[in-house]
């Protein structure tokens, strides 16, 4: 049985989503737990959240509401390495030049860590801005043989998942299916 398989795919998405991997309820409960963990880790310290667009927007919105810190700033940056269902091997970053991170604790919030290439480039770029510390948080950490050697650690992980292409809760297939309230396994043409 798949982790978190507690609901069926709505009829209108049956041709695109093979099955629900993580339900809306399960995601919500885990995000609250993760918010509490982050709050404890940064207790009494100002924290800057860098949400990585576009995939993390739902996760960032829910997570920041669950972090019990009075000094919390949220910014969004753009990083992209996907085309279709695979990594392009190139990471494009934008938006870091509009944020002053000097001497600040920074938490990069991603939707998914797959090969680790995007996270590697992001942590390197943020460190170069003289922040006090940089850590990472991801909704999904994919167990894959494609992980790059030397990939930096992910300090806060909501869910470990198998190496399958997933959509929903911000994750997309060619810009569609982001709006789903759950995470589902994408139905490829060969799986139909």
XYZ file of C-alpha atoms in Angstrom:
192
model
C 0.000 0.000 0.000
C 1.328 3.434 -0.917
C 2.283 5.839 1.840
C -0.738 8.001 2.671
C -3.120 6.344 0.194
C -6.381 7.346 1.861
C -8.463 8.818 -0.918
C -9.222 8.202 -4.553
C -8.361 10.433 -7.483
C -11.301 12.675 -8.470
C -12.961 11.535 -11.703
C -11.884 14.605 -13.685
C -8.191 13.790 -13.060
C -8.263 9.997 -13.591
C -6.573 10.337 -17.001
C -3.660 12.336 -15.507
C -3.213 11.015 -11.967
C -2.711 7.291 -11.349
C -3.276 7.427 -7.583
C -3.159 9.669 -4.536
C 0.147 9.366 -2.719
C -0.405 11.919 0.070
C -3.856 13.171 0.992
C -4.658 16.781 1.795
C -5.236 15.781 5.435
C -1.936 13.941 5.752
C -0.030 16.858 4.202
C -1.746 19.338 6.534
C -0.905 17.333 9.645
C 2.740 16.889 8.661
C 3.159 20.563 7.730
C 1.964 21.542 11.228
C 4.520 19.173 12.797
C 7.281 20.523 10.572
C 6.346 24.121 11.408
C 6.697 23.321 15.106
C 10.124 21.704 14.505
C 11.344 24.745 12.584
C 10.006 27.053 15.286
C 11.932 25.099 17.903
C 15.135 25.130 15.829
C 15.023 28.919 15.346
C 13.458 29.873 18.679
C 13.992 33.568 19.478
C 15.926 34.130 16.233
C 14.707 36.040 13.189
C 14.283 33.762 10.179
C 14.105 34.471 6.460
C 12.146 31.968 4.386
C 13.143 31.752 0.727
C 10.345 29.948 -1.081
C 11.390 28.461 -4.389
C 8.816 29.197 -7.073
C 6.741 27.975 -8.567
C 6.302 24.565 -6.999
C 6.630 25.520 -3.336
C 3.938 28.217 -3.210
C 1.265 26.088 -1.467
C 3.779 24.507 0.890
C 5.312 27.882 1.821
C 1.889 29.400 2.535
C 0.855 26.531 4.808
C 4.279 26.096 6.426
C 4.806 29.754 7.345
C 1.428 29.842 9.085
C 2.555 26.817 11.121
C 5.897 28.301 12.268
C 5.484 29.901 15.716
C 8.041 32.700 15.311
C 7.356 36.398 15.752
C 10.212 37.452 13.459
C 9.643 35.686 10.172
C 10.099 37.161 6.706
C 9.042 35.422 3.501
C 10.477 36.011 0.044
C 10.140 34.072 -3.168
C 12.856 33.290 -5.661
C 12.681 31.452 -8.945
C 14.684 28.313 -9.650
C 14.010 25.932 -12.467
C 15.636 22.712 -13.623
C 12.706 20.673 -14.987
C 11.330 20.194 -18.474
C 8.434 17.740 -18.784
C 9.060 14.835 -16.397
C 12.847 15.124 -16.116
C 15.610 17.410 -14.927
C 17.172 19.561 -17.643
C 20.569 19.449 -15.906
C 20.688 23.262 -15.809
C 19.482 25.487 -12.961
C 18.191 28.968 -13.639
C 18.028 31.256 -10.555
C 16.407 34.676 -10.244
C 15.213 36.961 -7.456
C 18.089 36.665 -4.982
C 19.369 40.102 -5.945
C 16.282 41.716 -4.357
C 16.817 40.278 -0.853
C 19.433 41.321 1.741
C 20.484 38.146 3.555
C 23.655 39.478 5.198
C 24.019 38.100 8.732
C 20.605 36.397 8.664
C 19.356 32.854 9.208
C 17.913 31.596 5.916
C 15.653 28.618 5.298
C 15.264 27.600 1.651
C 11.870 25.960 1.135
C 11.532 23.614 -1.838
C 8.667 21.520 -3.133
C 10.824 18.506 -3.978
C 14.467 17.452 -3.845
C 15.245 14.980 -6.597
C 18.789 15.024 -8.009
C 19.811 17.734 -5.549
C 21.130 20.014 -8.304
C 18.739 22.902 -7.596
C 19.360 22.739 -3.842
C 23.110 22.578 -4.367
C 23.064 25.717 -6.534
C 20.679 27.538 -4.179
C 22.668 26.865 -1.017
C 25.859 27.943 -2.772
C 24.266 31.176 -4.036
C 22.769 32.021 -0.620
C 26.057 31.364 1.208
C 27.762 33.826 -1.143
C 25.400 36.524 0.208
C 27.043 36.328 3.674
C 24.064 34.923 5.550
C 24.532 33.741 9.142
C 23.244 30.249 8.332
C 21.471 28.450 5.524
C 19.296 25.366 5.852
C 16.817 23.616 3.601
C 13.282 22.355 3.984
C 11.407 20.283 1.431
C 7.934 18.883 1.157
C 9.192 15.810 -0.704
C 12.599 14.144 -0.653
C 12.801 11.657 -3.489
C 14.773 8.447 -2.978
C 16.619 8.257 -6.280
C 19.786 6.826 -7.748
C 20.173 10.080 -9.716
C 21.178 12.089 -6.620
C 24.329 14.080 -7.276
C 27.419 13.363 -5.256
C 28.029 16.100 -2.700
C 24.384 17.132 -2.507
C 23.927 19.265 0.624
C 21.739 17.934 3.429
C 18.068 18.765 3.732
C 17.565 19.673 7.378
C 13.740 19.543 7.371
C 11.873 16.929 5.305
C 8.114 16.473 5.338
C 7.955 13.206 3.369
C 10.377 10.705 1.838
C 8.966 9.288 -1.398
C 9.897 6.712 -4.020
C 11.360 7.720 -7.363
C 8.079 8.467 -9.150
C 6.916 11.602 -10.952
C 4.407 13.392 -8.710
C 1.962 16.258 -9.193
C -0.324 18.363 -7.033
C 0.074 20.635 -4.003
C 2.223 22.951 -6.132
C 4.042 20.311 -8.173
C 3.269 20.354 -11.874
C 3.486 18.568 -15.168
C 4.213 21.235 -17.803
C 2.566 23.901 -15.600
C -0.658 21.958 -15.000
C -2.014 20.024 -11.988
C -0.350 22.355 -9.422
C -3.737 23.247 -7.971
C -4.574 19.747 -6.709
C -4.884 19.695 -2.894
C -3.106 16.317 -2.676
C 0.111 14.815 -4.063
C -0.522 12.169 -6.684
C 1.458 9.863 -8.924
C 1.411 11.240 -12.467
C -0.121 8.894 -15.015
C 2.337 8.577 -17.888
C 1.142 7.563 -21.342
C 2.626 4.073 -20.910
C 0.850 3.650 -17.533
C -2.614 4.408 -18.977
